[in-house]
Coordinates of C-alpha atoms and ligand atoms in Angstrom, one line a residue:
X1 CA 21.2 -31.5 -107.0
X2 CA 19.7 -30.8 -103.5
X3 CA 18.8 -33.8 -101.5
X4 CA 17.2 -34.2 -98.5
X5 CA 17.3 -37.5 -95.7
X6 CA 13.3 -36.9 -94.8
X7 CA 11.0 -40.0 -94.4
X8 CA 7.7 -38.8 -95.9
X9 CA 6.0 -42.1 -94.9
X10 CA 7.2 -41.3 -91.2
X11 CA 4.3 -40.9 -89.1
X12 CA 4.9 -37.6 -88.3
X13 CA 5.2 -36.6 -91.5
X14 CA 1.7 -38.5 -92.7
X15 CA 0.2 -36.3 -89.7
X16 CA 1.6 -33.0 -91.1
X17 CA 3.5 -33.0 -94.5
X18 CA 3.4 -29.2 -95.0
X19 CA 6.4 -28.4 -93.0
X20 CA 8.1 -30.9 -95.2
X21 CA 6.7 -29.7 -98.4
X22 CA 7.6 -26.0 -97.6
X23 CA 11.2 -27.4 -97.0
X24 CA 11.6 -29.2 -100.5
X25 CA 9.9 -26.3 -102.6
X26 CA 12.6 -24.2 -101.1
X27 CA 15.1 -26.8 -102.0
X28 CA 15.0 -26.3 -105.4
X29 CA 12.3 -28.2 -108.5
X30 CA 13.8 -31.2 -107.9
X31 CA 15.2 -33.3 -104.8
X32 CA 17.0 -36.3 -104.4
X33 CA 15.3 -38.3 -101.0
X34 CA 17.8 -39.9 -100.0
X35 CA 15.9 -42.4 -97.9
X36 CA 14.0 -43.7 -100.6
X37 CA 15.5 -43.7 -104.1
X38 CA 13.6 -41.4 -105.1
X39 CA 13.4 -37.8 -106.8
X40 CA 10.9 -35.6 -105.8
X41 CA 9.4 -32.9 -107.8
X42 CA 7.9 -30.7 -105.1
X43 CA 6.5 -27.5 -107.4
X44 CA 3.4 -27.2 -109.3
X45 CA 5.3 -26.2 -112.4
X46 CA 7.3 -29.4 -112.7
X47 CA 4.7 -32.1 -111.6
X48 CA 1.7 -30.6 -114.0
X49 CA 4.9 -31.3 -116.7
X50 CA 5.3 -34.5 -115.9
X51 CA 1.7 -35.8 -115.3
X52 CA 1.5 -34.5 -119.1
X53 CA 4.3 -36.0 -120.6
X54 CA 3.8 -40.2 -120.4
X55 CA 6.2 -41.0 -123.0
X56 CA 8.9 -39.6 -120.8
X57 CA 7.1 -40.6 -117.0
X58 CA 5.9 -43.8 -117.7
X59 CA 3.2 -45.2 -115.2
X60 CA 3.9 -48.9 -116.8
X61 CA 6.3 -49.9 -114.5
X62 CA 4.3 -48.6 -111.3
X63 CA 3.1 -45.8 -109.8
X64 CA 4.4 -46.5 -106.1
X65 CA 7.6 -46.8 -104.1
X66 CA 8.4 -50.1 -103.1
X67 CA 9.9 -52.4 -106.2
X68 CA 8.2 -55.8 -105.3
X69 CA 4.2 -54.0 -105.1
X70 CA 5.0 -52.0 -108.5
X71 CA 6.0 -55.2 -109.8
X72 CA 3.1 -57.4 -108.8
X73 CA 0.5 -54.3 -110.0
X74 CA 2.3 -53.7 -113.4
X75 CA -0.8 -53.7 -116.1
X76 CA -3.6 -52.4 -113.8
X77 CA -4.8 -49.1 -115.6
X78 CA -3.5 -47.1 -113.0
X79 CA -0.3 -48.6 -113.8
X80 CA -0.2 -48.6 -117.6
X81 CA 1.1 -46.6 -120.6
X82 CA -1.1 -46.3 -124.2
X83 CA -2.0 -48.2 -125.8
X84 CA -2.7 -50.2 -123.5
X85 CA -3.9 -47.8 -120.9
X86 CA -6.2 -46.3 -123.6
X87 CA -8.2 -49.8 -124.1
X88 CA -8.5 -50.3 -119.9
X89 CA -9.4 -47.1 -119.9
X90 CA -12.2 -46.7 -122.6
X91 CA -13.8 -49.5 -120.8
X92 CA -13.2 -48.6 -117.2
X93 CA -14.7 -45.2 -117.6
X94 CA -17.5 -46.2 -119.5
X95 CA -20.3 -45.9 -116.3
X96 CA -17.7 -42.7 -114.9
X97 CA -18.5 -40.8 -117.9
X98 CA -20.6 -37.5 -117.0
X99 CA -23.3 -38.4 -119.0
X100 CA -23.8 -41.7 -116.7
X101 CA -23.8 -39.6 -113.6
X102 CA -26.5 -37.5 -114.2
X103 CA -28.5 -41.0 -114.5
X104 CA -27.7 -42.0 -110.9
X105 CA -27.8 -38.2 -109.3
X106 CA -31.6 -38.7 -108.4
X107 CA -30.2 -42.0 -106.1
X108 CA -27.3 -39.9 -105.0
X109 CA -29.2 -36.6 -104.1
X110 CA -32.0 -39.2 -102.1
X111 CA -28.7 -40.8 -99.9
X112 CA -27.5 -37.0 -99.3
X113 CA -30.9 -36.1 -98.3
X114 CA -31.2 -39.4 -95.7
X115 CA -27.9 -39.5 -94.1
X116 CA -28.1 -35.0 -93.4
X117 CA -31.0 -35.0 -92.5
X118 CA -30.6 -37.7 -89.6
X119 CA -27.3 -36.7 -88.5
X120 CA -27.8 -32.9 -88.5
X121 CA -31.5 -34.0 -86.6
X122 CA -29.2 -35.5 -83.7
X123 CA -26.8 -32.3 -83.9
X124 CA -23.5 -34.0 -82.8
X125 CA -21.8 -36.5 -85.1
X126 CA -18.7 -38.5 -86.7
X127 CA -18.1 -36.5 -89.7
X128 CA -15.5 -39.3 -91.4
X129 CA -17.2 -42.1 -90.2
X130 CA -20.8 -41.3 -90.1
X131 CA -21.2 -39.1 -92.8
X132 CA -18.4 -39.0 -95.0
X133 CA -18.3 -42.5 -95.1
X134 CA -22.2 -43.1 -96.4
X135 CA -22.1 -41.9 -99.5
X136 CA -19.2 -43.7 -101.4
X137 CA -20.0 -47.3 -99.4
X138 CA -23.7 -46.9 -100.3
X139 CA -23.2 -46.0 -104.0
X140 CA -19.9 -47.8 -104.4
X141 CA -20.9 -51.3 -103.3
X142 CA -24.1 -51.2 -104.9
X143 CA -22.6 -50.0 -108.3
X144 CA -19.9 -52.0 -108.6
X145 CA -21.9 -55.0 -107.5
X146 CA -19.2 -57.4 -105.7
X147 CA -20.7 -60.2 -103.7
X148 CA -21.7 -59.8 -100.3
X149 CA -18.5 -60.5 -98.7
X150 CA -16.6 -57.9 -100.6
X151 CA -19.1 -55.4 -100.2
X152 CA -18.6 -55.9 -96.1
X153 CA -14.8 -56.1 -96.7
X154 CA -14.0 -53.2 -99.4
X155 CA -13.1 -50.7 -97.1
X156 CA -10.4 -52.8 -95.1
X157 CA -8.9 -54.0 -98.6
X158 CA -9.1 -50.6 -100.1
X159 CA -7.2 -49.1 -97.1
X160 CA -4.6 -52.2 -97.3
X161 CA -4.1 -51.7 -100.8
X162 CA -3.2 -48.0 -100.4
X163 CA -0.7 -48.7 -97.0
X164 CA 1.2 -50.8 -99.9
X165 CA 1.8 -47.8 -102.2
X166 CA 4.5 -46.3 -99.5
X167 CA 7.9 -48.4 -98.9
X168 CA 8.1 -51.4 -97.1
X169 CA 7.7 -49.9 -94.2
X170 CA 5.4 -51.6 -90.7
X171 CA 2.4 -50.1 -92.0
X172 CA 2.6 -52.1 -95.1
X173 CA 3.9 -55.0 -94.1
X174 CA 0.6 -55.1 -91.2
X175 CA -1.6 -54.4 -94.3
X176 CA -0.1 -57.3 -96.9
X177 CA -2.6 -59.8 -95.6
X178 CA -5.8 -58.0 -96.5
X179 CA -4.0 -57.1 -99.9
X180 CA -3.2 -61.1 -100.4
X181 CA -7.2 -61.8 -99.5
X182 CA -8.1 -59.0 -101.8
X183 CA -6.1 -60.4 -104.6
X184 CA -7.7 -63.8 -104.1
X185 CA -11.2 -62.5 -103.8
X186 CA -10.9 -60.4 -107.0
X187 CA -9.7 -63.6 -108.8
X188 CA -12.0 -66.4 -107.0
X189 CA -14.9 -65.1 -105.8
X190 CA -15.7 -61.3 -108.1
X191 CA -16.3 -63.9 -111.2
X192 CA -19.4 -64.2 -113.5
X193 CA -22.6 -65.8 -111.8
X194 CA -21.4 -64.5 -108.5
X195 CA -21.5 -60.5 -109.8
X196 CA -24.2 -58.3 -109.7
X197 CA -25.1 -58.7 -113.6
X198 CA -25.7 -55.0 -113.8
X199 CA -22.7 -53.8 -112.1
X200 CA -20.0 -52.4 -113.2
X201 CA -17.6 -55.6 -112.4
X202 CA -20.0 -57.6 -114.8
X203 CA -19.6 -55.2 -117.2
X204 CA -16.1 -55.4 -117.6
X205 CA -16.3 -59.1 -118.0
X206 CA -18.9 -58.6 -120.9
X207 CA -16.8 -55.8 -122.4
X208 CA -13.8 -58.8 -123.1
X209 CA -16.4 -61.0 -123.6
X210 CA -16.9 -58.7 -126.9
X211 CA -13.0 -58.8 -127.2
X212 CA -12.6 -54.6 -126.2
X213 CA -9.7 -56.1 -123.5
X214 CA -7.8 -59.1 -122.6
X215 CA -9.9 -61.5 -119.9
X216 CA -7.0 -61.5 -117.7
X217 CA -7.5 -57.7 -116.7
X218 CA -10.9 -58.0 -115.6
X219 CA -9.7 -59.0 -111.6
X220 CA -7.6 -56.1 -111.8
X221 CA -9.5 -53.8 -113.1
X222 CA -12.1 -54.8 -110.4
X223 CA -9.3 -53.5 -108.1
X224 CA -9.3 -50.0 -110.0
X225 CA -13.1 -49.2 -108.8
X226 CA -12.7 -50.3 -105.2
X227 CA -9.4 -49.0 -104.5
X228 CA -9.8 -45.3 -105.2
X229 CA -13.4 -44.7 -105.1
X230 CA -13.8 -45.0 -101.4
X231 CA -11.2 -43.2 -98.8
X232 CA -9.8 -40.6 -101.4
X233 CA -13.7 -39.3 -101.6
X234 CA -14.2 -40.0 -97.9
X235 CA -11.4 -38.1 -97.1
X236 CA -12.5 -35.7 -99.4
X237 CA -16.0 -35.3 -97.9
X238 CA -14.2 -35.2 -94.3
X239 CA -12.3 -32.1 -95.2
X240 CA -14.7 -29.8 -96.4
X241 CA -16.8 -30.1 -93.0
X242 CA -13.5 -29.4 -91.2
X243 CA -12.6 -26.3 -93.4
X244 CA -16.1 -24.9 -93.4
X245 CA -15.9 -25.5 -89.6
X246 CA -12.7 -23.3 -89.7
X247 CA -13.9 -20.9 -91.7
X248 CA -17.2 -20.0 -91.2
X249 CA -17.0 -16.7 -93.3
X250 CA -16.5 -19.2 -96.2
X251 CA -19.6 -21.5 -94.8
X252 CA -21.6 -18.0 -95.2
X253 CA -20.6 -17.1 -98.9
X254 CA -21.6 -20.8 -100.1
X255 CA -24.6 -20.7 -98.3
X256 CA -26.0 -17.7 -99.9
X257 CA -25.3 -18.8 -103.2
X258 CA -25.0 -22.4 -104.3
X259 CA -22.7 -21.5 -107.5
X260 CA -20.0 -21.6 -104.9
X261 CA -19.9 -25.4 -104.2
X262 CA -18.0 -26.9 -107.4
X263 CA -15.4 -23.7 -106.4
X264 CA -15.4 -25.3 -102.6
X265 CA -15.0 -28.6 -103.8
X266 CA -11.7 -27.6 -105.8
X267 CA -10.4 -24.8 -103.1
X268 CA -10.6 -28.1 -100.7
X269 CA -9.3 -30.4 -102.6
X270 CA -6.4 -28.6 -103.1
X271 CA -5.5 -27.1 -100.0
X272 CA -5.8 -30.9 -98.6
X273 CA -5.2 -33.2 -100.9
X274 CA -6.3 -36.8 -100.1
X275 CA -4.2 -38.6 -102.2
X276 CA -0.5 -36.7 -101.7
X277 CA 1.7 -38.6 -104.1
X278 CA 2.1 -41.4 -106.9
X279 CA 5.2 -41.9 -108.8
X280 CA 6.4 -42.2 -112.7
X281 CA 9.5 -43.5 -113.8
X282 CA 11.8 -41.7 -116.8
X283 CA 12.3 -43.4 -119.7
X284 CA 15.2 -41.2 -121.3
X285 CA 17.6 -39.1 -119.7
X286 CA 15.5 -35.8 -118.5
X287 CA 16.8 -32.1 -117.4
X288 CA 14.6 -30.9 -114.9
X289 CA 15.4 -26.9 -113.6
X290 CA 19.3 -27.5 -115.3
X291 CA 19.6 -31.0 -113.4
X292 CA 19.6 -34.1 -115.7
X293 CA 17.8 -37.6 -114.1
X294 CA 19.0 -41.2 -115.6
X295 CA 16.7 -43.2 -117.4
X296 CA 15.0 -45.5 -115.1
X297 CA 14.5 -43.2 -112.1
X298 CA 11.9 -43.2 -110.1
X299 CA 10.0 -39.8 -109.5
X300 CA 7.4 -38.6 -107.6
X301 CA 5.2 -36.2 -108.2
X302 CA 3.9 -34.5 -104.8
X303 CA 0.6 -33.7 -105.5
X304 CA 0.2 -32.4 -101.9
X305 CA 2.9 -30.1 -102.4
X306 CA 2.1 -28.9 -105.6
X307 CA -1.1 -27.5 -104.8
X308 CA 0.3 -25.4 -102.4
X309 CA 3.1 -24.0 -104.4
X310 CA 2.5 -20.0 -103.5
X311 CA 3.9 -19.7 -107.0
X312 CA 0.8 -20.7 -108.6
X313 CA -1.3 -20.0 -105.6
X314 CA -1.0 -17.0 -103.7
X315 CA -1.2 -17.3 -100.3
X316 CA -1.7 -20.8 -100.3
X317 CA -2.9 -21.8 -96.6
X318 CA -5.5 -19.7 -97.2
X319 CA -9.2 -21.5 -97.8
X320 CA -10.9 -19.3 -100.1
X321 CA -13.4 -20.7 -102.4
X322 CA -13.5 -17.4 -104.3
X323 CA -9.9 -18.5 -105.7
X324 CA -11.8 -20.8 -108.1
X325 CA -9.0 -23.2 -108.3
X326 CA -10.0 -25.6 -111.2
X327 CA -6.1 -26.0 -111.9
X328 CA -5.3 -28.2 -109.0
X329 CA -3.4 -31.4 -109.6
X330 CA -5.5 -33.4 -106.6
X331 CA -7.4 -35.5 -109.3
X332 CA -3.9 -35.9 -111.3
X333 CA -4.3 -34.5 -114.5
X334 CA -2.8 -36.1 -118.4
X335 CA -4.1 -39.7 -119.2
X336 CA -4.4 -40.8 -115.6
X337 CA -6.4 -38.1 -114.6
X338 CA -8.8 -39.5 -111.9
X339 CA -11.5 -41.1 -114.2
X340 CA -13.7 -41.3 -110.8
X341 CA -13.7 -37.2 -110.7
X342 CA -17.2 -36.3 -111.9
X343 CA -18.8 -39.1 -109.3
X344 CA -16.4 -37.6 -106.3
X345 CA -17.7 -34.2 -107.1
X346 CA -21.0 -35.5 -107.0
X347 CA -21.1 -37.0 -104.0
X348 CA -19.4 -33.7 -102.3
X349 CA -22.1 -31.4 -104.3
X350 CA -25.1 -33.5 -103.2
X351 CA -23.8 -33.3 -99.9
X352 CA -23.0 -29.9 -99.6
X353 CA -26.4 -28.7 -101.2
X354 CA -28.4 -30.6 -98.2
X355 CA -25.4 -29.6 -95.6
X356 CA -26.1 -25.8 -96.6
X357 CA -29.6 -26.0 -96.3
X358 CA -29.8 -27.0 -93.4
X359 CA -26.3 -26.1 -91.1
X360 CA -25.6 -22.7 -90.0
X361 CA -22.5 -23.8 -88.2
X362 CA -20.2 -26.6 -87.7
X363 CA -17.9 -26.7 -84.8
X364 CA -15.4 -28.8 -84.4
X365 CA -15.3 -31.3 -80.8
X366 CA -12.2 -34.0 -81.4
X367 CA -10.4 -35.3 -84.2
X368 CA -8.0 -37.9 -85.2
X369 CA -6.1 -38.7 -88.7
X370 CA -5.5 -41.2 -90.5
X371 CA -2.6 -42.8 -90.7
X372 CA -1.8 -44.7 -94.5
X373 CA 0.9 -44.6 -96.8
X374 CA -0.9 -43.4 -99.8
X375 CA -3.4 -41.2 -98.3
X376 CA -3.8 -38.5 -96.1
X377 CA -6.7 -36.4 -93.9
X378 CA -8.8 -37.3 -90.8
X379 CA -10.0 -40.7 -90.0
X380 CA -12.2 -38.9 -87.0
X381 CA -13.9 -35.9 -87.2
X382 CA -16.0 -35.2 -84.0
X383 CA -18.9 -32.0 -85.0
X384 CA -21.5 -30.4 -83.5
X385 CA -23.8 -28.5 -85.6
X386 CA -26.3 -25.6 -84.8
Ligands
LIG401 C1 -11.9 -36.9 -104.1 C2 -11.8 -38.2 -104.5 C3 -10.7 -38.7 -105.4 C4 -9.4 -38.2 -105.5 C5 -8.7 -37.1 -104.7 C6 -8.7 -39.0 -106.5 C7 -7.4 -38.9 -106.9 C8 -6.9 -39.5 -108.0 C9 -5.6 -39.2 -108.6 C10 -4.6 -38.2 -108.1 C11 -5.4 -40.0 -109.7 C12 -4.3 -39.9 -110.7 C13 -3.3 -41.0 -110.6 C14 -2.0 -40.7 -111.3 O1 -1.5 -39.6 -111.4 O2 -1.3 -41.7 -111.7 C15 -6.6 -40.8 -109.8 C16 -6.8 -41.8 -110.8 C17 -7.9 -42.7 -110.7 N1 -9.0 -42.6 -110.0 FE1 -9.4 -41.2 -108.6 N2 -9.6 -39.9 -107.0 C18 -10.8 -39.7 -106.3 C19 -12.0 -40.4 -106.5 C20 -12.2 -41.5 -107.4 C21 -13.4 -42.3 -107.5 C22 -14.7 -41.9 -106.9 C23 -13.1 -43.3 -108.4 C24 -14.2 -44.3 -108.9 C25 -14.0 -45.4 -109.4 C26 -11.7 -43.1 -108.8 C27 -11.0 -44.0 -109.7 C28 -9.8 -43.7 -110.2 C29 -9.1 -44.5 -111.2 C30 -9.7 -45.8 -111.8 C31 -7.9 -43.9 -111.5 C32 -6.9 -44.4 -112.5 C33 -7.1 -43.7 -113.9 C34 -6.1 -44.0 -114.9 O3 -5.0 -44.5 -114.5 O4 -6.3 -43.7 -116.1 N3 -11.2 -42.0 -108.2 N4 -7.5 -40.5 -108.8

């Protein structure tokens, strides 16, 4: 089996993974990382396989690299098998569903409106921090319904908790504090009385109040709509500004006709993938491209990778929005597939739609990325627009 000594989690390589992807795609459909115990499955072929095959990679025993943090998050849905992921689930998704969206797109169209409208007014702006960031923390902390100090702390926790998902490397030991503070606040302080009563938190509280789930999930389930909601969609947002302001022929076509955005969204998301890797381990014994893996190894599929796998996508460095890529693995796909998806593409659409009536060009000034364990894109994105 091929095996290669690389450090994804180096900081280089959080900068720029591509390089490193190409490398392993060329190395065969599996690798053996040496530095990490791990195997990676670098091709689209292999991980969309995987993702859909849970009785052979399990998520029970953790989605993440380093053995103590999949331990200690064993049982959150992210980090479940049926039948127990299908209860979590059921209830977790309940206010995700697309039905429920279309109930809050009024509030989520209004925010769009607001926050374009004043930054495009001043011409020159943050797009991570100013605009990308508005969105999720408006509509996230207000539907979720945390008291107030989580609301003012969600995005340092979030961040902590996904610096964790890499090995035990500084980054994550710098960022187990905040993940300790999160854990107590989830427990201590997100509890009934102290919950918005009409936010989703309280709702999972009423749902094993009816005896749908054990009580005992309810603080880490909490964890399951803060953690991923926020920087994955932030990121998300970030990216499109920065591809549209590197490819303005693409910024054209969309703006002519709308029906391009949820073909933007997807084309983005998979030619920058915000969250570039989670993990499954085998259950059996399991031949991948003539190479057979023990039971009990740890696997992970490179999302990141996968989506730019020139055997499914041609000429796949190319943005092109026309390539209508609704097969990309960037929300996962199989029973984890990202149960957040139809509120992410909202927030993009609703942004896009008031970006594109109003921006005829975005031009990048400075930038700076973001440096996390489990996630990857820009946390600075410096734009003027005319
Ligand atoms: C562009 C933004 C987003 C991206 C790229 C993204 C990415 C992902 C991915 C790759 C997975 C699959 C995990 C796996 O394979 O094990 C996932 C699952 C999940 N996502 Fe998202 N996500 C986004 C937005 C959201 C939002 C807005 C929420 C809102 C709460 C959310 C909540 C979740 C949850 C709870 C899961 C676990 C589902 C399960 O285990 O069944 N995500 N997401």
């Amino acid at each position: 089996m091929p095996s290669s000594q690389v450090d994804l989690f180096s900081e280089r390589a959080r900068v720029d993974p591509y390089p490193i992807y190409d490398e392993l795609r060329e190395l065969g459909p599996v690798v053996r990382l040496t530095r990490h115990d791990l195997y990676a499955l670098p091709r689209y072929e292999e991980v969309r396989a995987a993702l859909t095959d849970w009785r052979t990679f399990s998520s029970a025993r953790g989605v993440f690299v380093d053995p103590g943090i999949n331990a200690q998050l064993e049982g959150i849905t992210l980090c479940s098998d049926p039948p127990d992921h299908t209860t979590m689930r059921a209830v977790l998704g309940r206010p995700l569903r697309a039905d429920r969206m279309r109930e809050i797109t009024p509030r989520i169209e209004a925010e769009a409106r607001h926050i374009v409208e004043e930054l495009v007014g001043r011409g020159r702006f943050d797009a991570a921090t100013e605009l990308a960031e508005h969105l999720p923390m408006a509509v996230v902390s207000e539907l979720v319904g945390l008291p107030d100090r989580g609301r003012d702390k969600m995005l340092e926790w979030a961040a902590a908790i996904w610096n964790v998902q890499g090995p035990a490397n500084e980054r994550f030991v710098a960022s187990t504090p905040s993940v300790e503070e999160f854990m107590a606040f989830a427990t201590e302080e997100a509890v009934p009385g102290r919950l918005d009563p009409q936010g989703w938190a309280a709702h999972l509280y009423e749902a094993a109040d009816r005896g749908e789930m054990p009580h005992d999930k309810c603080p880490v389930m909490m964890l399951d709509y803060v953690t991923p909601s926020l920087d994955t969609t932030i990121l998300a947002i970030t990216n499109l500004v920065r591809l549209f302001a590197d490819n303005p022929d693409q910024w054209d076509l969309l703006r002519v006709d709308r029906s391009w955005i949820p073909h933007a969204i997807n084309e983005s998301l998979r030619l920058e993938t915000p969250v570039p890797q989670f993990s499954r381990v085998l259950t059996e014994e399991h031949e991948i491209g003539g190479v057979v893996l023990p039971a009990g190894a740890r696997v992970a599929l490179l999302y990141g990778s996968a989506n730019r796998d020139h055997r499914q996508y041609p000429d796949p460095t190319r943005f092109d929005i026309t390539r209508c890529p609704s097969d990309h693995l960037a929300f996962g796909r199989g029973e984890h597939v990202c149960v957040g998806m139809h509120l992410a593409r909202l927030e993009m659409g609703a942004l896009l739609e008031q970006l594109a009536d109003r921006v005829h060009r975005f031009e990048v000034v400075s930038s700076r990325p973001m440096i996390n364990n489990g996630l990857r894109g820009l946390a600075r994105l410096e734009v003027t627009v005319t």
